[in-house]
Amino acid sequence: MIMNNLGYPVLSTLIFLPVIGALLIGLMNRKHEGLIKVSALVLSLLTFAASLPIFFNFDKLTPKMQFVEWYSWIPAFNIDYLIGVDGISVLFVLLSTLVTILCVLISWNSVKIKVKEFFMALLLIEGAMIGVFCSLDFFLFYVFWEAMLIPMYLLIGVWGGPNRLYASIKFFLYTLVGSVLMLVGIVYLYLYAGRDFNILHLANLKYPLGMQLLLFWAFFAAFAVKVPMFPVHTWLPDAHTEAPTAGSVILAAVLIKMGAYGFLRFSIPMFPDAARAMTVPMMVLSVIAIIYGAVVCLAQTDIKRLIAYSSVSHMGFVTLGIFALNTQGIEGGILQMLNHGVVTGALFLSIGIIYDRTHTRQIADYGGVASVLPVYAGLFMLFTLASIGLPGTNGFIGEFLIILGGFTANRAAGVFAATGIIIGAAYMLWLYQRVFFLNVNPKVEGLHDINMRELLAVAPMAVLVFWIGLYPNAFLSFMHPSVQSLLDKVRPASANFSTLADFLRAVFA
Amino acid sequence: MDADTLRALLPLIIISATPVAVMLVLAFYRSHALTVFLVLAGLALSFASLFPASGLLPRMAAGLLVLDHYSFFFMGLMFAATFAVALLSYGYLGRKDIFPDEYYILLLIAAAGSAVIVSSSHFASFFLGLELLSVPLYALISYPRANPRNVEAGIKYLILAGTSSAFLLFGMALVYAELGTMEFPRISTAALFPGTDRNFVLAGVAMIITGIGFKLALVPFHMWTPDVYEGAPAPVAAFVATVSKGAMFALLLRYFTIFDIRRYGSLMLLFTVISIASMFAGNLLALFQNNVKRLLAYSSIAHLGYLLVAFLASGVLAAAAVAFYLAAYFVSTLGAFGVISVLSGKERDADMIDDYMGLAWRSPWLAGIFAAMLLSLAGIPLTAGFIGKFFIAAAGVDSSLWALVIILVINSAIGLFYYLRVIAALYSRRPGALAASPKLPVLGGITLGALSVALLWLGVYPATMLEIIRNTISRFF
């Protein structure tokens, strides 16, 4: 049953177009690398094009699920193929389709072995990622959630750096251990609700507090690993460092968002009392992640590892915003997820560009890059500033809203989180100084500047940095009704807005 | 015995007649292809005869065999698995320097034994089936007898199976001495009569469980498994892992359900301990294996532990879970051993992890199939194994076996580690010991293809299988 006004199953198209494309590429002869690359690019562009109708036809006034498709899948278990998007998930679907194009572009020449399998894996990941964000049936969600691990595991394990085996297995095991605990929780919910996997039905049930707390922690295991929250973040630096550029970009831009998305889609609406009760521990963990991640960044010698730890810090902001449980916090959290995807994704893309030329990730091997690759240096500067959260860039809006939300919910959390921004500025600027200024390192002498293909791969991100930074309402407007209905679940009493937030929205609207 | 009962017995009659027919043909004409054709035809016929006979169910035959949908489901599973083993054996034996024909006769007799076990309702028929299954296996395991490793494995299996049969017989004798009956359904009622000496019965049941535990390779009766799997020819190892264990488990499930195991706290505790020990021992020991066959042996110990979780949950949901899990486990295990079979050469089996280094770049399909089978054993979505594991977890949660379910999921995670080791080898950039691109035998390729389709079918659209289970297994309750 298709319930949208487009007249065709748009979300299924997004999920299965890349998957079918991957299978088609699988049938091609591995000798025709050019054909394979072009096909992958065309497929990713087609998928992106197919996702645009969602952006333009999305009804921003309702918290309801849109573009819903509903078919029976395994009737014996009451499992349905039920997909749809709302204001929380829609932007991530779009981000996924965009990021895949950039990954194809950036991998064009840097992937030299097993080209066919690489692009197959990339497209399979895309399909599974979109599936995760669209699933409204718990079983279906879990299938996509886990299915995504396999191509990602191969992406790190086959095309990764020297320590790829360790990193890939660590990645897989961490995420799986978390997910199986969630599976037990899902099964329990399913039986409790009278054999129902429908996420929307499950979110409308009222569960006893004890059960909510147990389930909250079972789900926390899965989502916290994915975010990753302190102290289960240790897989991320390894995975990021060893993954090929495209793998890092997907990890940073989309994959780790799924954890935070999980909190928003499942933990908070289904177990609102537990979420309220657990605000303080969650905020403490978030603040630790913010400050710890930032401080560790200062000590890194490897560029990719540094950005990986900065992700831990930035995702700390996201979880802080989410568990502030107020409008600013959650909207800021969602926006910051998007921002982090754009900015960190762009930083990894940029690192990939220079890595293709120098084949080193050590900060000490760089220096004076700005005088050799001026255009590249300018772009990197933009993303650095966005990562710091300079006003006018997207990072500012997200972090500002989160700190506002955090401050409203818990003053101390807001104060500590703000410290993280300062350290963030320190490590990013210091990184920029060491890599781009100072004396020209012999290893970077004579390198040619960024080419057209690479520019195309990062340009969309640069556009988004300003678009979100200067006109955030274009994106915030997607979320308002959905976030409001989410908060109504957590806070049955009428929500009170701080005047500051209204002021802010008035300024940016 | 009337004509209808005979017609209902048709599958058993055909599977018993086929080895005789093959033997007669062999007396006149030896041809590997012809033998395999006859064997496959016999198995297919037995499988097909399940359908017309299923209209006449349920009924008892001579007080020894119970023919109902439950036993027919498992018979079908056993016949299908034997069919796959026979197909895989064709290429495997063709590469060896031995007379292959008698192998199939033994295989068919063992399959007939498994069919008798799943339909037995009496100690006599149970023991008969068990020996029909075990005795051919001694010979099958040591079939390439020029190789001392095969002979060693065969003798090990012989001694341990002999011991376990002795335990089983003694246990049966004790139960019979106290209760005066050898029919399973009457044992469960007789055990409740006042005045029976419960210690006698419990001692007997404990010994029977020991005997069954050996066959199922549950901890602490698991020691033989890795050695036998390692030594046995790959298709035979597949047979031991699937048909021999599956038949035993089907019997166990049926009678402990009739028995209503939840009434006996001590039995519940015993099986809980065995289940937990099997999961942990199997998975932890598998972590350190460099031999794929040994690894699969330990993983099969763990899988039986998972199955016991559903078994302990007992109920309609649990029985359906066991049936589905067994089907999924059969497909994945046959597939995994199938890949080992088609890669094995004349001298030795391709059983070291190093043999699989970089296989993905030489024969991507084969490596993909192997990876899919391993992921299914690990219980990753889109494969049959995931639905099976989900089903078991659901059955466990439904019966509030929280500790067991949590241990099950922890073990799934441990298990993943060693499956990933093999997959990492498959996709390793370094070339391995089997440098040359392996030539895929036609029959083996078709079998593996069919198994992969079954794997994905069960994993992506399990509704068909669940419908079959609902119409067969669930009717039993």
Coordinates of C-alpha atoms in Angstrom, one line a residue, chain B residues 96-471:
Chain B
K96 CA 39.9 -39.2 -4.8
D97 CA 41.5 -42.5 -5.8
I98 CA 38.9 -44.8 -4.3
F99 CA 35.8 -46.8 -5.2
P100 CA 33.1 -44.4 -4.5
D101 CA 30.0 -46.5 -4.9
E102 CA 29.6 -48.2 -1.5
Y103 CA 29.8 -44.8 0.1
Y104 CA 26.4 -43.9 -1.2
I105 CA 24.9 -47.1 0.1
L106 CA 26.1 -46.3 3.6
L107 CA 24.9 -42.8 3.2
L108 CA 21.4 -44.0 2.3
I109 CA 21.3 -46.4 5.2
A110 CA 22.2 -43.6 7.6
A111 CA 19.5 -41.4 6.1
A112 CA 17.0 -44.2 6.7
G113 CA 18.2 -44.4 10.3
S114 CA 17.6 -40.8 10.8
A115 CA 14.1 -41.1 9.4
V116 CA 13.4 -44.0 11.8
I117 CA 14.7 -41.9 14.7
V118 CA 12.4 -38.9 14.0
S119 CA 9.4 -41.2 13.8
S120 CA 10.2 -43.6 16.6
S121 CA 7.8 -43.9 19.5
H122 CA 9.4 -46.8 21.2
F123 CA 12.8 -47.6 22.7
A124 CA 13.2 -50.4 20.3
S125 CA 12.6 -48.4 17.2
F126 CA 14.7 -45.5 18.6
F127 CA 17.6 -47.8 19.2
L128 CA 17.3 -49.4 15.8
G129 CA 17.3 -46.1 14.1
L130 CA 20.2 -44.9 16.1
E131 CA 22.3 -47.9 15.2
L132 CA 21.2 -47.6 11.5
L133 CA 22.5 -44.1 11.6
S134 CA 25.7 -44.7 13.6
V135 CA 27.1 -47.9 12.1
P136 CA 27.3 -46.6 8.5
L137 CA 28.9 -43.4 9.9
Y138 CA 31.9 -45.3 11.3
A139 CA 32.5 -46.5 7.8
L140 CA 31.7 -43.2 6.1
I141 CA 34.1 -41.3 8.3
S142 CA 37.0 -43.6 7.6
Y143 CA 35.9 -44.1 3.9
P144 CA 39.1 -42.8 2.3
R145 CA 40.9 -45.4 4.3
A146 CA 44.4 -44.9 2.8
N147 CA 44.5 -41.7 4.9
P148 CA 45.3 -42.5 8.6
R149 CA 43.5 -39.3 9.7
N150 CA 40.2 -40.7 8.4
V151 CA 40.8 -44.0 10.1
E152 CA 41.7 -42.4 13.3
A153 CA 38.5 -40.3 13.2
G154 CA 36.4 -43.3 12.4
I155 CA 37.8 -45.3 15.3
K156 CA 37.3 -42.4 17.6
Y157 CA 33.7 -42.1 16.5
L158 CA 33.2 -45.9 16.8
I159 CA 34.4 -46.0 20.4
L160 CA 32.5 -43.0 21.5
A161 CA 29.3 -43.9 19.8
G162 CA 29.6 -47.4 21.2
T163 CA 30.0 -46.0 24.7
S164 CA 27.1 -43.7 24.2
S165 CA 24.9 -46.6 22.9
A166 CA 25.8 -48.6 26.0
F167 CA 24.8 -45.7 28.2
L168 CA 21.6 -45.4 26.3
L169 CA 20.7 -49.1 26.5
F170 CA 21.4 -49.2 30.2
G171 CA 19.3 -46.1 30.8
M172 CA 16.5 -47.7 28.8
A173 CA 16.8 -50.9 30.8
L174 CA 16.5 -49.0 34.1
V175 CA 13.4 -47.1 32.9
Y176 CA 11.8 -50.3 31.6
A177 CA 12.6 -52.2 34.8
E178 CA 10.8 -49.6 36.9
L179 CA 7.9 -48.6 34.6
G180 CA 7.4 -51.7 32.6
T181 CA 6.9 -50.0 29.3
M182 CA 9.2 -49.0 26.4
E183 CA 6.7 -46.8 24.6
F184 CA 7.5 -43.1 25.0
P185 CA 4.0 -41.8 25.4
R186 CA 3.3 -44.3 28.2
I187 CA 6.6 -43.7 29.9
S188 CA 5.5 -40.1 30.6
T189 CA 2.2 -41.2 32.2
A190 CA 3.7 -44.2 34.0
A191 CA 6.3 -42.0 35.6
L192 CA 3.5 -40.2 37.4
F193 CA 2.0 -43.2 39.0
P194 CA 2.4 -43.3 42.8
G195 CA 4.7 -46.0 44.0
T196 CA 7.2 -45.8 41.2
D197 CA 10.8 -45.4 42.4
R198 CA 11.7 -42.0 41.0
N199 CA 15.4 -42.5 41.6
F200 CA 15.4 -45.5 39.3
V201 CA 13.6 -43.5 36.6
L202 CA 15.8 -40.5 37.0
A203 CA 18.9 -42.5 36.8
G204 CA 17.6 -44.1 33.7
V205 CA 16.7 -40.8 32.1
A206 CA 20.1 -39.3 33.1
M207 CA 21.8 -42.2 31.3
I208 CA 19.6 -41.7 28.2
I209 CA 20.4 -38.0 28.2
T210 CA 24.1 -38.9 28.4
G211 CA 23.7 -41.1 25.3
I212 CA 21.8 -38.4 23.5
G213 CA 24.2 -35.8 24.7
F214 CA 27.1 -37.7 23.0
K215 CA 25.2 -37.8 19.7
L216 CA 24.3 -34.1 19.9
A217 CA 27.9 -33.2 21.1
L218 CA 26.6 -31.2 24.0
V219 CA 29.1 -30.2 26.7
P220 CA 30.4 -32.2 28.5
F221 CA 30.0 -34.9 25.9
H222 CA 31.5 -32.9 23.1
M223 CA 35.2 -34.0 23.1
W224 CA 34.9 -36.2 20.0
T225 CA 33.4 -33.5 17.7
P226 CA 36.5 -31.5 16.6
D227 CA 38.6 -34.6 15.9
V228 CA 35.9 -36.4 14.0
Y229 CA 34.9 -33.3 11.9
E230 CA 38.6 -32.7 11.2
G231 CA 39.2 -36.3 10.2
A232 CA 36.0 -37.0 8.3
P233 CA 35.7 -36.3 4.6
A234 CA 34.0 -32.9 4.3
P235 CA 30.6 -34.1 3.0
V236 CA 30.5 -36.7 5.8
A237 CA 31.3 -34.1 8.3
A238 CA 28.4 -32.1 6.9
F239 CA 26.2 -35.1 7.3
V240 CA 27.3 -35.7 10.9
A241 CA 26.7 -32.0 11.7
T242 CA 23.2 -31.9 10.2
V243 CA 21.3 -35.1 9.7
S244 CA 22.7 -37.0 12.6
K245 CA 22.3 -34.2 15.1
G246 CA 19.0 -32.9 13.7
A247 CA 17.3 -36.3 13.9
M248 CA 18.3 -36.7 17.5
F249 CA 17.2 -33.2 18.4
A250 CA 13.8 -33.7 16.8
L251 CA 13.3 -36.8 18.9
L252 CA 14.4 -35.0 22.0
L253 CA 12.1 -32.1 21.4
R254 CA 9.1 -34.4 20.7
Y255 CA 9.3 -36.5 23.8
F256 CA 10.4 -33.8 26.2
T257 CA 7.4 -31.8 25.1
I258 CA 5.1 -34.8 25.7
F259 CA 6.9 -35.3 29.0
D260 CA 6.4 -31.6 29.7
I261 CA 9.9 -31.0 30.9
R262 CA 8.9 -27.8 32.8
R263 CA 7.3 -30.0 35.4
Y264 CA 10.7 -31.4 36.4
G265 CA 12.9 -28.7 37.9
S266 CA 16.0 -30.9 38.0
L267 CA 15.8 -31.7 34.3
M268 CA 15.3 -28.0 33.5
L269 CA 18.3 -27.1 35.5
L270 CA 20.4 -29.9 33.9
F271 CA 19.5 -28.7 30.4
T272 CA 20.0 -25.1 31.3
V273 CA 23.5 -25.9 32.6
I274 CA 24.2 -28.0 29.5
S275 CA 22.9 -25.2 27.2
I276 CA 25.0 -22.5 28.8
A277 CA 28.1 -24.7 28.9
S278 CA 27.7 -25.7 25.3
M279 CA 27.3 -22.1 24.1
F280 CA 30.3 -20.8 26.0
A281 CA 32.6 -23.8 25.4
G282 CA 31.7 -24.1 21.7
N283 CA 32.3 -20.4 21.0
L284 CA 35.3 -19.8 23.2
L285 CA 37.1 -22.9 21.9
A286 CA 36.3 -22.0 18.3
L287 CA 38.1 -18.7 18.7
F288 CA 41.5 -20.4 18.7
Q289 CA 41.1 -22.7 15.7
N290 CA 43.1 -22.4 12.5
N291 CA 41.3 -25.3 11.0
V292 CA 38.0 -24.5 9.4
K293 CA 36.5 -27.9 10.0
R294 CA 37.4 -27.8 13.7
L295 CA 36.1 -24.3 13.9
L296 CA 32.8 -25.4 12.4
A297 CA 32.8 -28.4 14.8
Y298 CA 33.1 -26.0 17.8
S299 CA 30.5 -23.7 16.3
S300 CA 28.1 -26.6 15.9
I301 CA 28.5 -27.3 19.6
A302 CA 27.5 -23.7 20.3
H303 CA 24.6 -24.0 17.9
L304 CA 23.2 -27.0 19.7
G305 CA 23.4 -24.8 22.8
Y306 CA 21.3 -22.2 21.1
L307 CA 18.8 -24.8 20.1
L308 CA 18.5 -25.9 23.7
V309 CA 17.4 -22.4 24.7
A310 CA 14.3 -22.8 22.4
F311 CA 13.9 -26.4 23.7
L312 CA 13.8 -25.2 27.3
A313 CA 11.4 -22.5 26.3
S314 CA 9.0 -25.3 25.2
G315 CA 5.6 -24.5 23.7
V316 CA 4.3 -24.1 20.2
L317 CA 6.5 -21.1 19.5
A318 CA 9.6 -22.9 20.7
A319 CA 8.9 -26.0 18.6
A320 CA 8.4 -23.8 15.6
A321 CA 11.6 -22.0 16.5
V322 CA 13.5 -25.3 16.7
A323 CA 12.2 -26.5 13.4
F324 CA 13.1 -23.2 11.6
Y325 CA 16.5 -23.0 13.3
L326 CA 17.3 -26.5 12.3
A327 CA 16.3 -25.8 8.7
A328 CA 18.5 -22.7 8.7
Y329 CA 21.3 -24.4 10.4
F330 CA 21.1 -27.3 7.9
V331 CA 21.3 -24.9 5.0
S332 CA 24.2 -22.9 6.4
T333 CA 26.2 -25.9 7.6
L334 CA 25.7 -27.8 4.4
G335 CA 26.8 -24.7 2.5
A336 CA 29.9 -24.2 4.6
F337 CA 31.0 -27.8 4.3
G338 CA 30.0 -27.7 0.7
V339 CA 32.5 -25.0 -0.1
I340 CA 35.1 -27.0 1.8
S341 CA 34.2 -30.0 -0.3
V342 CA 34.4 -28.4 -3.7
L343 CA 37.7 -26.9 -2.8
S344 CA 39.2 -30.1 -1.4
G345 CA 41.7 -31.8 -3.6
K346 CA 42.9 -35.4 -4.0
E347 CA 45.4 -35.4 -1.1
R348 CA 43.7 -33.4 1.7
D349 CA 40.7 -31.3 2.4
A350 CA 41.0 -27.5 2.1
D351 CA 40.5 -27.0 5.8
M352 CA 43.0 -24.5 7.0
I353 CA 42.0 -20.9 7.2
D354 CA 45.2 -20.1 5.3
D355 CA 43.8 -22.0 2.4
Y356 CA 41.1 -19.4 2.0
M357 CA 43.3 -16.4 1.9
G358 CA 42.2 -14.1 -0.9
L359 CA 39.7 -16.6 -2.3
A360 CA 37.4 -13.7 -3.0
W361 CA 39.6 -12.4 -5.8
R362 CA 40.0 -15.7 -7.5
S363 CA 36.5 -17.0 -7.3
P364 CA 34.2 -14.3 -6.0
W365 CA 31.1 -16.4 -6.2
L366 CA 32.5 -19.2 -4.1
A367 CA 33.8 -16.8 -1.5
G368 CA 30.6 -14.9 -1.5
I369 CA 28.7 -18.1 -0.8
F370 CA 31.0 -19.1 1.9
A371 CA 30.8 -15.7 3.5
A372 CA 27.0 -15.8 3.3
M373 CA 26.9 -19.2 5.0
L374 CA 29.2 -18.0 7.8
L375 CA 27.2 -14.9 8.3
S376 CA 24.1 -17.0 8.5
L377 CA 25.8 -19.1 11.2
A378 CA 26.7 -15.9 12.9
G379 CA 23.0 -14.8 12.7
I380 CA 23.4 -11.6 10.6
P381 CA 20.2 -10.3 8.9
L382 CA 19.1 -11.2 5.4
T383 CA 20.3 -14.7 6.0
A384 CA 18.3 -17.7 7.3
G385 CA 20.4 -17.8 10.5
F386 CA 19.2 -14.4 11.6
I387 CA 15.5 -15.4 11.4
G388 CA 16.3 -18.6 13.3
K389 CA 18.1 -16.8 16.0
F390 CA 15.4 -14.1 16.2
F391 CA 12.9 -16.9 16.5
I392 CA 14.8 -18.6 19.3
A393 CA 15.3 -15.3 21.2
A394 CA 11.5 -14.7 20.8
A395 CA 10.7 -18.1 22.2
G396 CA 13.1 -17.6 25.1
V397 CA 11.8 -14.1 26.0
D398 CA 8.2 -15.4 25.7
S399 CA 9.0 -18.0 28.4
S400 CA 11.0 -15.4 30.4
L401 CA 14.3 -17.3 30.1
W402 CA 16.1 -14.0 30.5
A403 CA 19.5 -15.3 31.6
L404 CA 19.6 -17.8 28.7
V405 CA 18.6 -15.2 26.2
I406 CA 21.2 -12.7 27.4
I407 CA 23.9 -15.5 27.3
L408 CA 22.7 -16.4 23.8
V409 CA 23.2 -12.9 22.5
I410 CA 26.6 -12.5 24.2
N411 CA 27.6 -15.7 22.6
S412 CA 26.4 -14.6 19.2
A413 CA 28.8 -11.7 19.5
I414 CA 31.7 -14.0 20.5
G415 CA 30.8 -16.3 17.7
L416 CA 30.9 -13.5 15.2
F417 CA 34.6 -13.0 15.9
Y418 CA 35.7 -16.3 14.6
Y419 CA 33.4 -16.3 11.6
L420 CA 34.8 -12.9 10.8
R421 CA 38.3 -14.3 10.9
V422 CA 37.4 -16.7 8.1
I423 CA 35.7 -13.9 6.2
A424 CA 38.7 -11.7 6.7
A425 CA 40.8 -14.4 5.2
L426 CA 38.5 -14.8 2.2
Y427 CA 38.8 -11.1 1.5
S428 CA 42.4 -10.7 2.4
R429 CA 44.6 -9.1 -0.2
R430 CA 47.3 -11.6 0.4
P431 CA 47.2 -14.7 -1.8
G432 CA 46.9 -18.0 0.1
A433 CA 47.9 -21.6 -0.2
L434 CA 45.4 -22.5 -2.8
A435 CA 47.0 -20.2 -5.3
A436 CA 45.5 -21.5 -8.5
S437 CA 41.9 -20.6 -9.3
P438 CA 39.8 -23.6 -8.2
K439 CA 37.7 -25.2 -10.9
L440 CA 34.2 -25.5 -9.6
P441 CA 32.6 -28.9 -10.3
V442 CA 29.2 -28.6 -12.0
L443 CA 27.1 -30.6 -9.5
G444 CA 28.9 -28.9 -6.5
G445 CA 28.3 -25.5 -8.0
I446 CA 24.6 -26.2 -8.6
T447 CA 24.3 -27.5 -5.0
L448 CA 26.0 -24.5 -3.5
G449 CA 23.9 -22.2 -5.7
A450 CA 20.7 -23.9 -4.6
L451 CA 21.8 -23.7 -0.9
S452 CA 22.5 -20.0 -1.2
V453 CA 19.1 -19.4 -2.8
A454 CA 17.6 -21.3 0.1
L455 CA 19.7 -19.3 2.6
L456 CA 18.5 -16.0 1.2
W457 CA 15.0 -17.2 0.7
L458 CA 14.7 -18.3 4.3
G459 CA 16.3 -15.0 5.4
V460 CA 14.4 -12.5 3.3
Y461 CA 11.1 -14.2 2.8
P462 CA 10.7 -16.8 5.5
A463 CA 6.9 -16.8 5.2
T464 CA 6.8 -19.9 3.0
M465 CA 8.9 -21.9 5.5
L466 CA 6.9 -20.6 8.4
E467 CA 3.7 -21.7 6.7
I468 CA 5.1 -25.2 6.2
I469 CA 6.1 -25.3 9.9
R470 CA 2.6 -24.1 10.9
N471 CA 1.0 -26.9 8.9

